[in-house]
mmCIF file of C-alpha atoms in Angstrom:
data_model
loop_
_atom_site.group_PDB
_atom_site.id
_atom_site.type_symbol
_atom_site.label_atom_id
_atom_site.label_comp_id
_atom_site.label_asym_id
_atom_site.label_seq_id
_atom_site.Cartn_x
_atom_site.Cartn_y
_atom_site.Cartn_z
ATOM 1 C CA MET A 119 -5.868 206.057 161.918
ATOM 2 C CA GLY A 120 -6.901 207.665 158.641
ATOM 3 C CA PHE A 121 -4.619 210.605 159.397
ATOM 4 C CA LEU A 122 -1.636 208.357 158.591
ATOM 5 C CA PHE A 123 -2.689 208.393 154.940
ATOM 6 C CA LYS A 124 -3.272 212.124 154.579
ATOM 7 C CA LYS A 125 -1.288 213.792 151.832
ATOM 8 C CA GLU A 126 0.113 216.524 154.065
ATOM 9 C CA TYR A 127 1.878 214.023 156.355
ATOM 10 C CA ARG A 128 3.376 211.762 153.658
ATOM 11 C CA LEU A 129 6.848 213.307 153.575
ATOM 12 C CA GLY A 130 7.295 213.113 157.333
ATOM 13 C CA LEU A 131 5.947 209.581 157.544
ATOM 14 C CA MET A 132 8.174 208.418 154.675
ATOM 15 C CA LEU A 133 11.185 209.901 156.467
ATOM 16 C CA VAL A 134 10.160 208.081 159.653
ATOM 17 C CA LEU A 135 9.858 204.814 157.695
ATOM 18 C CA VAL A 136 13.221 205.194 155.931
ATOM 19 C CA PHE A 137 14.959 206.241 159.140
ATOM 20 C CA GLY A 138 13.349 203.288 160.929
ATOM 21 C CA LEU A 139 14.843 200.922 158.351
ATOM 22 C CA PHE A 140 18.224 202.593 158.829
ATOM 23 C CA LEU A 141 17.953 202.176 162.612
ATOM 24 C CA PHE A 142 17.043 198.511 162.197
ATOM 25 C CA TYR A 143 20.420 197.971 160.522
ATOM 26 C CA ALA A 144 22.381 200.550 162.553
ATOM 27 C CA ASP A 145 24.455 197.856 164.266
ATOM 28 C CA GLN A 146 25.588 196.332 160.977
ATOM 29 C CA THR A 147 26.212 199.737 159.421
ATOM 30 C CA SER A 148 28.287 200.807 162.423
ATOM 31 C CA GLU A 149 30.266 197.564 162.345
ATOM 32 C CA GLN A 150 31.111 198.147 158.676
ATOM 33 C CA ILE A 151 32.175 201.764 159.300
ATOM 34 C CA ILE A 152 34.308 200.770 162.300
ATOM 35 C CA THR A 153 35.882 197.913 160.338
ATOM 36 C CA TYR A 154 36.677 200.265 157.457
ATOM 37 C CA PHE A 155 38.283 203.005 159.562
ATOM 38 C CA SER A 156 40.146 200.749 162.007
ATOM 39 C CA ASN A 157 41.272 198.104 159.477
ATOM 40 C CA THR A 158 40.160 195.502 162.024
ATOM 41 C CA ILE A 159 37.194 193.169 161.675
ATOM 42 C CA PHE A 160 34.733 194.353 164.292
ATOM 43 C CA HIS A 161 31.467 192.955 165.689
ATOM 44 C CA TYR A 162 29.433 194.205 168.641
ATOM 45 C CA GLU A 163 29.115 191.765 171.520
ATOM 46 C CA LYS A 164 26.740 193.973 173.507
ATOM 47 C CA PRO A 165 24.041 195.825 171.541
ATOM 48 C CA ALA A 166 25.070 199.419 170.937
ATOM 49 C CA PHE A 167 21.641 200.710 169.994
ATOM 50 C CA LEU A 168 18.512 200.553 172.144
ATOM 51 C CA LYS A 169 15.956 199.355 169.603
ATOM 52 C CA LEU A 170 13.078 199.309 172.084
ATOM 53 C CA VAL A 171 13.546 203.070 172.499
ATOM 54 C CA TYR A 172 12.961 203.464 168.753
ATOM 55 C CA LEU A 173 9.637 201.608 169.004
ATOM 56 C CA VAL A 174 8.553 203.815 171.904
ATOM 57 C CA LEU A 175 9.478 206.954 169.945
ATOM 58 C CA LEU A 176 7.538 205.649 166.935
ATOM 59 C CA ILE A 177 4.425 205.127 169.046
ATOM 60 C CA VAL A 178 4.790 208.565 170.630
ATOM 61 C CA THR A 179 5.285 210.115 167.168
ATOM 62 C CA ILE A 180 2.056 208.538 165.920
ATOM 63 C CA ALA A 181 0.226 209.736 169.036
ATOM 64 C CA MET A 182 1.606 213.249 168.587
ATOM 65 C CA LEU A 183 0.565 213.210 164.931
ATOM 66 C CA ALA A 184 -2.954 212.135 165.943
ATOM 67 C CA THR A 185 -3.114 215.030 168.414
ATOM 68 C CA LEU A 186 -1.781 217.466 165.826
ATOM 69 C CA ASN A 187 -4.311 216.230 163.285
ATOM 70 C CA ARG A 188 -7.222 216.764 165.718
ATOM 71 C CA SER A 189 -6.090 220.282 166.555
ATOM 72 C CA GLU A 190 -8.378 222.919 165.074
ATOM 73 C CA ILE A 191 -6.086 225.816 165.962
ATOM 74 C CA SER A 192 -3.646 225.411 163.054
ATOM 75 C CA THR A 193 -4.250 225.320 159.315
ATOM 76 C CA VAL A 194 -3.456 222.231 157.256
ATOM 77 C CA GLU A 195 -0.298 223.887 155.922
ATOM 78 C CA GLU A 196 0.887 224.821 159.429
ATOM 79 C CA LYS A 197 0.300 221.249 160.588
ATOM 80 C CA LYS A 198 2.254 219.893 157.637
ATOM 81 C CA GLU A 199 5.192 222.235 158.267
ATOM 82 C CA ALA A 200 5.174 221.523 162.008
ATOM 83 C CA PHE A 201 5.167 217.739 161.557
ATOM 84 C CA ASN A 202 7.834 217.722 158.853
ATOM 85 C CA SER A 203 10.020 220.028 160.901
ATOM 86 C CA PHE A 204 9.523 217.845 163.972
ATOM 87 C CA VAL A 205 10.517 214.672 162.113
ATOM 88 C CA ILE A 206 13.566 216.252 160.458
ATOM 89 C CA SER A 207 14.744 217.690 163.778
ATOM 90 C CA SER A 208 14.260 214.379 165.581
ATOM 91 C CA VAL A 209 16.077 212.375 162.906
ATOM 92 C CA SER A 210 18.900 214.912 162.666
ATOM 93 C CA ALA A 211 19.542 214.663 166.400
ATOM 94 C CA PHE A 212 20.643 211.024 166.027
ATOM 95 C CA PHE A 213 23.654 211.669 163.815
ATOM 96 C CA PRO A 214 25.889 213.810 166.080
ATOM 97 C CA GLY A 215 25.556 211.180 168.803
ATOM 98 C CA TRP A 216 26.251 208.408 166.314
ATOM 99 C CA ILE A 217 29.436 210.161 165.204
ATOM 100 C CA VAL A 218 30.576 210.460 168.844
ATOM 101 C CA HIS A 219 29.791 206.768 169.404
ATOM 102 C CA LEU A 220 31.701 205.713 166.286
ATOM 103 C CA TYR A 221 34.672 207.907 167.208
ATOM 104 C CA PHE A 222 35.048 206.367 170.664
ATOM 105 C CA VAL A 223 34.578 202.814 169.401
ATOM 106 C CA ILE A 224 37.162 203.331 166.643
ATOM 107 C CA GLN A 225 39.598 204.843 169.170
ATOM 108 C CA THR A 226 39.056 201.888 171.503
ATOM 109 C CA VAL A 227 39.651 199.388 168.703
ATOM 110 C CA GLU A 228 42.740 201.177 167.370
ATOM 111 C CA THR A 229 44.374 201.593 170.793
ATOM 112 C CA ARG A 230 43.323 198.087 171.842
ATOM 113 C CA ALA A 231 41.846 199.535 175.030
ATOM 114 C CA SER A 232 39.254 197.802 177.162
ATOM 115 C CA PHE A 233 35.980 197.541 175.285
ATOM 116 C CA MET A 234 34.193 196.535 178.480
ATOM 117 C CA GLN A 235 35.227 199.847 179.998
ATOM 118 C CA LEU A 236 33.713 201.681 177.001
ATOM 119 C CA GLU A 237 30.489 199.668 177.274
ATOM 120 C CA ASP A 238 30.253 200.647 180.941
ATOM 121 C CA GLN A 239 30.322 204.333 179.997
ATOM 122 C CA PHE A 240 26.606 204.471 179.208
ATOM 123 C CA TRP A 241 26.651 208.130 178.119
ATOM 124 C CA ILE A 242 29.250 207.502 175.433
ATOM 125 C CA TYR A 243 28.273 203.998 174.338
ATOM 126 C CA HIS A 244 24.601 204.947 173.847
ATOM 127 C CA CYS A 245 25.258 208.550 172.840
ATOM 128 C CA ALA A 246 23.337 208.244 169.549
ATOM 129 C CA ASP A 247 20.187 207.097 171.331
ATOM 130 C CA LEU A 248 20.482 209.769 173.989
ATOM 131 C CA THR A 249 20.917 212.589 171.487
ATOM 132 C CA MET A 250 17.960 211.291 169.490
ATOM 133 C CA VAL A 251 15.698 211.187 172.566
ATOM 134 C CA ILE A 252 16.801 214.675 173.616
ATOM 135 C CA GLY A 253 16.315 215.975 170.066
ATOM 136 C CA PHE A 254 12.904 214.300 169.923
ATOM 137 C CA ALA A 255 11.820 215.996 173.153
ATOM 138 C CA PHE A 256 13.071 219.426 172.074
ATOM 139 C CA ALA A 257 11.548 219.063 168.605
ATOM 140 C CA GLY A 258 8.199 218.115 170.109
ATOM 141 C CA PHE A 259 8.313 221.050 172.480
ATOM 142 C CA LEU A 260 9.569 223.613 169.952
ATOM 143 C CA LYS A 261 7.886 222.420 166.733
ATOM 144 C CA LEU A 262 4.694 220.480 167.490
ATOM 145 C CA ARG A 263 3.535 222.087 170.709
ATOM 146 C CA PRO A 264 3.037 225.544 169.159
ATOM 147 C CA ALA A 265 0.996 224.021 166.315
ATOM 148 C CA ILE A 266 -1.229 222.167 168.784
ATOM 149 C CA HIS A 267 -1.582 224.786 171.549
ATOM 150 C CA LYS A 268 -1.129 228.216 169.964
#
């Protein structure tokens, strides 16, 4: 586990930590944004974000970093660039889905439509999580895999 304290991985790991704290409070942040834009006090009844998925992705990220660190194919600088690029790509994938989620929730609140119907549309209600998982997979395949298996 000493690789977690290596200087070349600090930026990526700090971004993972900060983003993890953001995800921990994503429900409250979303509620505040929805309340602001809809001028209606809003609270989620059913969780909108799959927090267990975030823990799984964190564990997989640490495992991928361990594999990258053991790889003797890439230089230290290539490993650093690959990991940082992977983390930035994975984190960036969350935000387009979050915007789609917020848009549909705000529209549902403003039009006073059925919120249960929105919750049943898994692809829209959990869009932020889905885009993050897809972005994570693509980033791992396009950024980390070449650094591990040249």
